[in-house]
């Protein structure tokens, strides 16, 4: 059962791992791909590959240059995406980037407070996975969840208002940056402690299976759990890998390996830094993919989601990615090497997709510009909306503590406390 | 004193409702007041059966000792018991409640260690896996944090899991999920997601089970906003609370006690539930209010026998709802007796008794003739040795002394 997708850049990776200690610390484990941004021109098919060290040599040999594809007028279905899909992906990534940039601005202007963790640079992972999901599929994230919520369909207004702490926020201002929830869009949060969302995601996947097998409903919903490299050293991660594989739950575990957990380098924290390997250890495929390339991510995601929908169980996908900003807006980001940052900045997923679209004549500059403009306006409007929205009133204080407010109990006068209309304003005598 | 004896002797006819202003009773589902006239108690430790002690209630009324418990049991929904009911043990009552709810709603499922094929380490889920299948009665691997979180995720997406901690102490490993997700998610999601889980399991001090298997987690969980906590103590309220907890939209933690699983009692054949937020009047009285829950209820009732012999008339209330406290029942009692003794199994520091003392002082200070006294377990990891363990926990003799002291 321990099948694995053919890993994309493995030998070089392995050799750099076995390199000297110095190498391990100074270089990230990856092999920068050749400059072409084609993604995989063959779909990754499942096959048994017991010796994972064997690189799929053909992966890199027919590097069909972009010009050649166009010249040969190959039918467009040899491209990885259609124009529509391409524009959708582009718009989603631009939305993620613009939104996060606006968050930074608003934070420094004092409109939002606390811990705000921005997603710049990682957009390919969110877009690559979530744009394949339906509305009833679930997404679970961590504190770096703004863009996951946006990709899943939560409106920019609702997210921005939530960040501003207004009643019109998706969680009525009660959650904040780290707790983006949406029942309508099946965005199951937003969790502040790393790892604590993974069991919740496992539970959502369990419900899918339960609906199918016990309630006999036609349920094909899958759950995608996003989390980082730091989380992969946490017990809850392993416990859930075990349960998901054991019961073949329809879940995809997506590791956004951006190499840094605040100031802790992944290499300094992890005995075996190759996270994808932990999948086969539990009996599920483990895949490593270039997380700066939205088309590659989408390709892998398609396979993983289809597997899950067919009832074949979970997949562990490690996306090699990078965050362009610090861990949070409070992080001075002094530990990361400038060269490393530059290297990844050169692999900006948005630039890369733009290049792919234009070079493959799927879209022209004007269309892309108009998308960017549209998103800019959307984000500006979201800020205006959030600014204009009211802050929560005192009566909201104790609302939603309990789904059934009888849980506040019976007061000395014999009535349930919740029967007092002013109760939710909060008294010390609960 | 004779007036009190006569009063005590008349308890056979006393309706438990008399001491409560029945106008204030809210919905008809408030059907908690239960008293039973006789029980035989055999308590099984995890390794065998040892007798718990002499029966707590005498069958015959003697001149000095009235029934320590009022004999009339009533369900507010039905004014008289129509049938005698059926007799069962507490763990069977829990199972019955669970099974009825699983029959009623296919979204109710159970998850925990050894709940399926093994039938539960205290047999609460015996036979359920055969009936409902391995997915509805799920044997989990040993990973409390993750499977509790899984239950929470399942609850958010439409199921109603009953999560069993094999021993409540193991749920310390699930504290992250219970505190952050179970308690808080309904609020942090702005009310979008409900988490109708029931987290249950045996806790409390058993028979020489050692420190780690003898923990009282109610004191650790009580601060978590967004959860309710109830403790069952009789087969009647065990079944009733189990059903109510499953039907509740709130996350409820149901505390059972290792030593009470083999209590036998007759419970009604008709369906009933107990109100989660209400306390239970065990024995009405005039002199002093004794508040207790779970196993200590039995120590209190044993002490009550002695006290009645000595001429005291204690009012015993099983608070049942550990969070929130039923300040109405408690308050009415304090207003009547003006003296309060709390008897609990939690440790002295930071237990349920500590919170209850604060709540009573805050709300009913004017009605007290004496300071609230709280008898708790010693602040010590429960020792293994039998003698030491006995001294850790509150014993009936201490309760008698305390009452005498308070009633001077």
JSON list of N, CA, C and O in Angstrom, two decimals, chain B residues 248-276:
[
{"chain": "B", "resi": 248, "resn": "UNK", "atom": "N", "xyz": [-27.73, 17.66, 24.08]},
{"chain": "B", "resi": 248, "resn": "UNK", "atom": "CA", "xyz": [-27.38, 19.07, 24.22]},
{"chain": "B", "resi": 248, "resn": "UNK", "atom": "C", "xyz": [-26.53, 19.54, 23.06]},
{"chain": "B", "resi": 248, "resn": "UNK", "atom": "O", "xyz": [-25.69, 18.80, 22.55]},
{"chain": "B", "resi": 249, "resn": "UNK", "atom": "N", "xyz": [-26.74, 20.77, 22.66]},
{"chain": "B", "resi": 249, "resn": "UNK", "atom": "CA", "xyz": [-25.92, 21.33, 21.59]},
{"chain": "B", "resi": 249, "resn": "UNK", "atom": "C", "xyz": [-24.57, 21.80, 22.11]},
{"chain": "B", "resi": 249, "resn": "UNK", "atom": "O", "xyz": [-23.68, 22.15, 21.35]},
{"chain": "B", "resi": 250, "resn": "UNK", "atom": "N", "xyz": [-24.44, 21.87, 23.43]},
{"chain": "B", "resi": 250, "resn": "UNK", "atom": "CA", "xyz": [-23.18, 22.31, 24.02]},
{"chain": "B", "resi": 250, "resn": "UNK", "atom": "C", "xyz": [-22.25, 21.12, 24.24]},
{"chain": "B", "resi": 250, "resn": "UNK", "atom": "O", "xyz": [-22.71, 20.00, 24.41]},
{"chain": "B", "resi": 251, "resn": "UNK", "atom": "N", "xyz": [-20.94, 21.37, 24.29]},
{"chain": "B", "resi": 251, "resn": "UNK", "atom": "CA", "xyz": [-20.06, 20.27, 24.70]},
{"chain": "B", "resi": 251, "resn": "UNK", "atom": "C", "xyz": [-20.23, 20.01, 26.19]},
{"chain": "B", "resi": 251, "resn": "UNK", "atom": "O", "xyz": [-20.21, 20.95, 26.99]},
{"chain": "B", "resi": 252, "resn": "UNK", "atom": "N", "xyz": [-20.43, 18.76, 26.54]},
{"chain": "B", "resi": 252, "resn": "UNK", "atom": "CA", "xyz": [-20.67, 18.41, 27.94]},
{"chain": "B", "resi": 252, "resn": "UNK", "atom": "C", "xyz": [-19.64, 17.38, 28.37]},
{"chain": "B", "resi": 252, "resn": "UNK", "atom": "O", "xyz": [-19.36, 16.43, 27.64]},
{"chain": "B", "resi": 253, "resn": "UNK", "atom": "N", "xyz": [-19.08, 17.58, 29.53]},
{"chain": "B", "resi": 253, "resn": "UNK", "atom": "CA", "xyz": [-18.19, 16.57, 30.09]},
{"chain": "B", "resi": 253, "resn": "UNK", "atom": "C", "xyz": [-18.93, 15.85, 31.20]},
{"chain": "B", "resi": 253, "resn": "UNK", "atom": "O", "xyz": [-19.38, 16.48, 32.16]},
{"chain": "B", "resi": 254, "resn": "UNK", "atom": "N", "xyz": [-19.08, 14.56, 31.04]},
{"chain": "B", "resi": 254, "resn": "UNK", "atom": "CA", "xyz": [-19.84, 13.77, 32.01]},
{"chain": "B", "resi": 254, "resn": "UNK", "atom": "C", "xyz": [-18.85, 12.97, 32.85]},
{"chain": "B", "resi": 254, "resn": "UNK", "atom": "O", "xyz": [-18.14, 12.11, 32.34]},
{"chain": "B", "resi": 255, "resn": "UNK", "atom": "N", "xyz": [-18.81, 13.30, 34.13]},
{"chain": "B", "resi": 255, "resn": "UNK", "atom": "CA", "xyz": [-17.87, 12.63, 35.03]},
{"chain": "B", "resi": 255, "resn": "UNK", "atom": "C", "xyz": [-18.55, 11.45, 35.69]},
{"chain": "B", "resi": 255, "resn": "UNK", "atom": "O", "xyz": [-19.55, 11.61, 36.39]},
{"chain": "B", "resi": 256, "resn": "UNK", "atom": "N", "xyz": [-17.99, 10.28, 35.46]},
{"chain": "B", "resi": 256, "resn": "UNK", "atom": "CA", "xyz": [-18.46, 9.09, 36.16]},
{"chain": "B", "resi": 256, "resn": "UNK", "atom": "C", "xyz": [-17.41, 8.76, 37.21]},
{"chain": "B", "resi": 256, "resn": "UNK", "atom": "O", "xyz": [-16.32, 9.33, 37.20]},
{"chain": "B", "resi": 257, "resn": "UNK", "atom": "N", "xyz": [-17.74, 7.85, 38.10]},
{"chain": "B", "resi": 257, "resn": "UNK", "atom": "CA", "xyz": [-16.78, 7.50, 39.16]},
{"chain": "B", "resi": 257, "resn": "UNK", "atom": "C", "xyz": [-16.49, 6.02, 39.12]},
{"chain": "B", "resi": 257, "resn": "UNK", "atom": "O", "xyz": [-17.41, 5.20, 39.01]},
{"chain": "B", "resi": 258, "resn": "UNK", "atom": "N", "xyz": [-15.21, 5.69, 39.22]},
{"chain": "B", "resi": 258, "resn": "UNK", "atom": "CA", "xyz": [-14.80, 4.28, 39.13]},
{"chain": "B", "resi": 258, "resn": "UNK", "atom": "C", "xyz": [-15.51, 3.37, 40.11]},
{"chain": "B", "resi": 258, "resn": "UNK", "atom": "O", "xyz": [-15.75, 2.20, 39.83]},
{"chain": "B", "resi": 259, "resn": "UNK", "atom": "N", "xyz": [-15.82, 3.90, 41.30]},
{"chain": "B", "resi": 259, "resn": "UNK", "atom": "CA", "xyz": [-16.38, 3.01, 42.31]},
{"chain": "B", "resi": 259, "resn": "UNK", "atom": "C", "xyz": [-17.90, 2.93, 42.27]},
{"chain": "B", "resi": 259, "resn": "UNK", "atom": "O", "xyz": [-18.50, 2.21, 43.06]},
{"chain": "B", "resi": 260, "resn": "UNK", "atom": "N", "xyz": [-18.52, 3.67, 41.39]},
{"chain": "B", "resi": 260, "resn": "UNK", "atom": "CA", "xyz": [-19.99, 3.69, 41.42]},
{"chain": "B", "resi": 260, "resn": "UNK", "atom": "C", "xyz": [-20.63, 2.87, 40.32]},
{"chain": "B", "resi": 260, "resn": "UNK", "atom": "O", "xyz": [-21.85, 2.82, 40.21]},
{"chain": "B", "resi": 261, "resn": "UNK", "atom": "N", "xyz": [-19.83, 2.26, 39.48]},
{"chain": "B", "resi": 261, "resn": "UNK", "atom": "CA", "xyz": [-20.41, 1.58, 38.32]},
{"chain": "B", "resi": 261, "resn": "UNK", "atom": "C", "xyz": [-21.32, 0.43, 38.66]},
{"chain": "B", "resi": 261, "resn": "UNK", "atom": "O", "xyz": [-22.17, 0.06, 37.86]},
{"chain": "B", "resi": 262, "resn": "UNK", "atom": "N", "xyz": [-21.15, -0.15, 39.83]},
{"chain": "B", "resi": 262, "resn": "UNK", "atom": "CA", "xyz": [-22.00, -1.30, 40.15]},
{"chain": "B", "resi": 262, "resn": "UNK", "atom": "C", "xyz": [-23.12, -0.99, 41.12]},
{"chain": "B", "resi": 262, "resn": "UNK", "atom": "O", "xyz": [-23.67, -1.89, 41.75]},
{"chain": "B", "resi": 263, "resn": "UNK", "atom": "N", "xyz": [-23.45, 0.26, 41.25]},
{"chain": "B", "resi": 263, "resn": "UNK", "atom": "CA", "xyz": [-24.61, 0.61, 42.06]},
{"chain": "B", "resi": 263, "resn": "UNK", "atom": "C", "xyz": [-25.86, 0.09, 41.38]},
{"chain": "B", "resi": 263, "resn": "UNK", "atom": "O", "xyz": [-26.03, 0.21, 40.18]},
{"chain": "B", "resi": 264, "resn": "UNK", "atom": "N", "xyz": [-26.75, -0.45, 42.19]},
{"chain": "B", "resi": 264, "resn": "UNK", "atom": "CA", "xyz": [-27.96, -1.01, 41.60]},
{"chain": "B", "resi": 264, "resn": "UNK", "atom": "C", "xyz": [-29.17, -0.17, 42.01]},
{"chain": "B", "resi": 264, "resn": "UNK", "atom": "O", "xyz": [-29.26, 0.30, 43.13]},
{"chain": "B", "resi": 265, "resn": "UNK", "atom": "N", "xyz": [-30.05, 0.00, 41.10]},
{"chain": "B", "resi": 265, "resn": "UNK", "atom": "CA", "xyz": [-31.24, 0.81, 41.39]},
{"chain": "B", "resi": 265, "resn": "UNK", "atom": "C", "xyz": [-32.33, 0.46, 40.39]},
{"chain": "B", "resi": 265, "resn": "UNK", "atom": "O", "xyz": [-32.06, -0.04, 39.31]},
{"chain": "B", "resi": 266, "resn": "UNK", "atom": "N", "xyz": [-33.53, 0.77, 40.78]},
{"chain": "B", "resi": 266, "resn": "UNK", "atom": "CA", "xyz": [-34.65, 0.60, 39.85]},
{"chain": "B", "resi": 266, "resn": "UNK", "atom": "C", "xyz": [-34.91, 1.92, 39.14]},
{"chain": "B", "resi": 266, "resn": "UNK", "atom": "O", "xyz": [-35.08, 2.94, 39.80]},
{"chain": "B", "resi": 267, "resn": "UNK", "atom": "N", "xyz": [-34.95, 1.87, 37.86]},
{"chain": "B", "resi": 267, "resn": "UNK", "atom": "CA", "xyz": [-35.22, 3.11, 37.12]},
{"chain": "B", "resi": 267, "resn": "UNK", "atom": "C", "xyz": [-36.47, 2.92, 36.27]},
{"chain": "B", "resi": 267, "resn": "UNK", "atom": "O", "xyz": [-36.85, 1.80, 35.96]},
{"chain": "B", "resi": 268, "resn": "UNK", "atom": "N", "xyz": [-37.10, 4.04, 35.89]},
{"chain": "B", "resi": 268, "resn": "UNK", "atom": "CA", "xyz": [-38.35, 3.91, 35.15]},
{"chain": "B", "resi": 268, "resn": "UNK", "atom": "C", "xyz": [-38.16, 3.25, 33.79]},
{"chain": "B", "resi": 268, "resn": "UNK", "atom": "O", "xyz": [-37.10, 3.36, 33.17]},
{"chain": "B", "resi": 269, "resn": "UNK", "atom": "N", "xyz": [-39.20, 2.59, 33.34]},
{"chain": "B", "resi": 269, "resn": "UNK", "atom": "CA", "xyz": [-39.17, 2.03, 32.00]},
{"chain": "B", "resi": 269, "resn": "UNK", "atom": "C", "xyz": [-39.37, 3.10, 30.95]},
{"chain": "B", "resi": 269, "resn": "UNK", "atom": "O", "xyz": [-38.88, 3.00, 29.84]},
{"chain": "B", "resi": 270, "resn": "UNK", "atom": "N", "xyz": [-40.13, 4.14, 31.33]},
{"chain": "B", "resi": 270, "resn": "UNK", "atom": "CA", "xyz": [-40.40, 5.19, 30.34]},
{"chain": "B", "resi": 270, "resn": "UNK", "atom": "C", "xyz": [-39.14, 6.00, 30.12]},
{"chain": "B", "resi": 270, "resn": "UNK", "atom": "O", "xyz": [-38.26, 6.06, 30.97]},
{"chain": "B", "resi": 271, "resn": "UNK", "atom": "N", "xyz": [-39.14, 6.65, 28.99]},
{"chain": "B", "resi": 271, "resn": "UNK", "atom": "CA", "xyz": [-37.99, 7.48, 28.67]},
{"chain": "B", "resi": 271, "resn": "UNK", "atom": "C", "xyz": [-37.98, 8.73, 29.54]},
{"chain": "B", "resi": 271, "resn": "UNK", "atom": "O", "xyz": [-39.03, 9.31, 29.82]},
{"chain": "B", "resi": 272, "resn": "UNK", "atom": "N", "xyz": [-36.81, 9.13, 29.99]},
{"chain": "B", "resi": 272, "resn": "UNK", "atom": "CA", "xyz": [-36.71, 10.36, 30.77]},
{"chain": "B", "resi": 272, "resn": "UNK", "atom": "C", "xyz": [-35.32, 10.92, 30.56]},
{"chain": "B", "resi": 272, "resn": "UNK", "atom": "O", "xyz": [-34.39, 10.20, 30.21]},
{"chain": "B", "resi": 273, "resn": "UNK", "atom": "N", "xyz": [-35.20, 12.21, 30.78]},
{"chain": "B", "resi": 273, "resn": "UNK", "atom": "CA", "xyz": [-33.85, 12.78, 30.84]},
{"chain": "B", "resi": 273, "resn": "UNK", "atom": "C", "xyz": [-33.74, 13.64, 32.09]},
{"chain": "B", "resi": 273, "resn": "UNK", "atom": "O", "xyz": [-34.75, 14.06, 32.64]},
{"chain": "B", "resi": 274, "resn": "UNK", "atom": "N", "xyz": [-32.56, 13.85, 32.49]},
{"chain": "B", "resi": 274, "resn": "UNK", "atom": "CA", "xyz": [-32.32, 14.72, 33.64]},
{"chain": "B", "resi": 274, "resn": "UNK", "atom": "C", "xyz": [-31.82, 16.06, 33.13]},
{"chain": "B", "resi": 274, "resn": "UNK", "atom": "O", "xyz": [-31.11, 16.12, 32.13]},
{"chain": "B", "resi": 275, "resn": "UNK", "atom": "N", "xyz": [-32.18, 17.11, 33.80]},
{"chain": "B", "resi": 275, "resn": "UNK", "atom": "CA", "xyz": [-31.76, 18.43, 33.37]},
{"chain": "B", "resi": 275, "resn": "UNK", "atom": "C", "xyz": [-30.28, 18.63, 33.70]},
{"chain": "B", "resi": 275, "resn": "UNK", "atom": "O", "xyz": [-29.84, 18.40, 34.81]},
{"chain": "B", "resi": 276, "resn": "UNK", "atom": "N", "xyz": [-29.55, 19.10, 32.71]},
{"chain": "B", "resi": 276, "resn": "UNK", "atom": "CA", "xyz": [-28.10, 19.23, 32.90]},
{"chain": "B", "resi": 276, "resn": "UNK", "atom": "C", "xyz": [-27.72, 20.31, 33.90]},
{"chain": "B", "resi": 276, "resn": "UNK", "atom": "O", "xyz": [-26.65, 20.27, 34.48]}
]
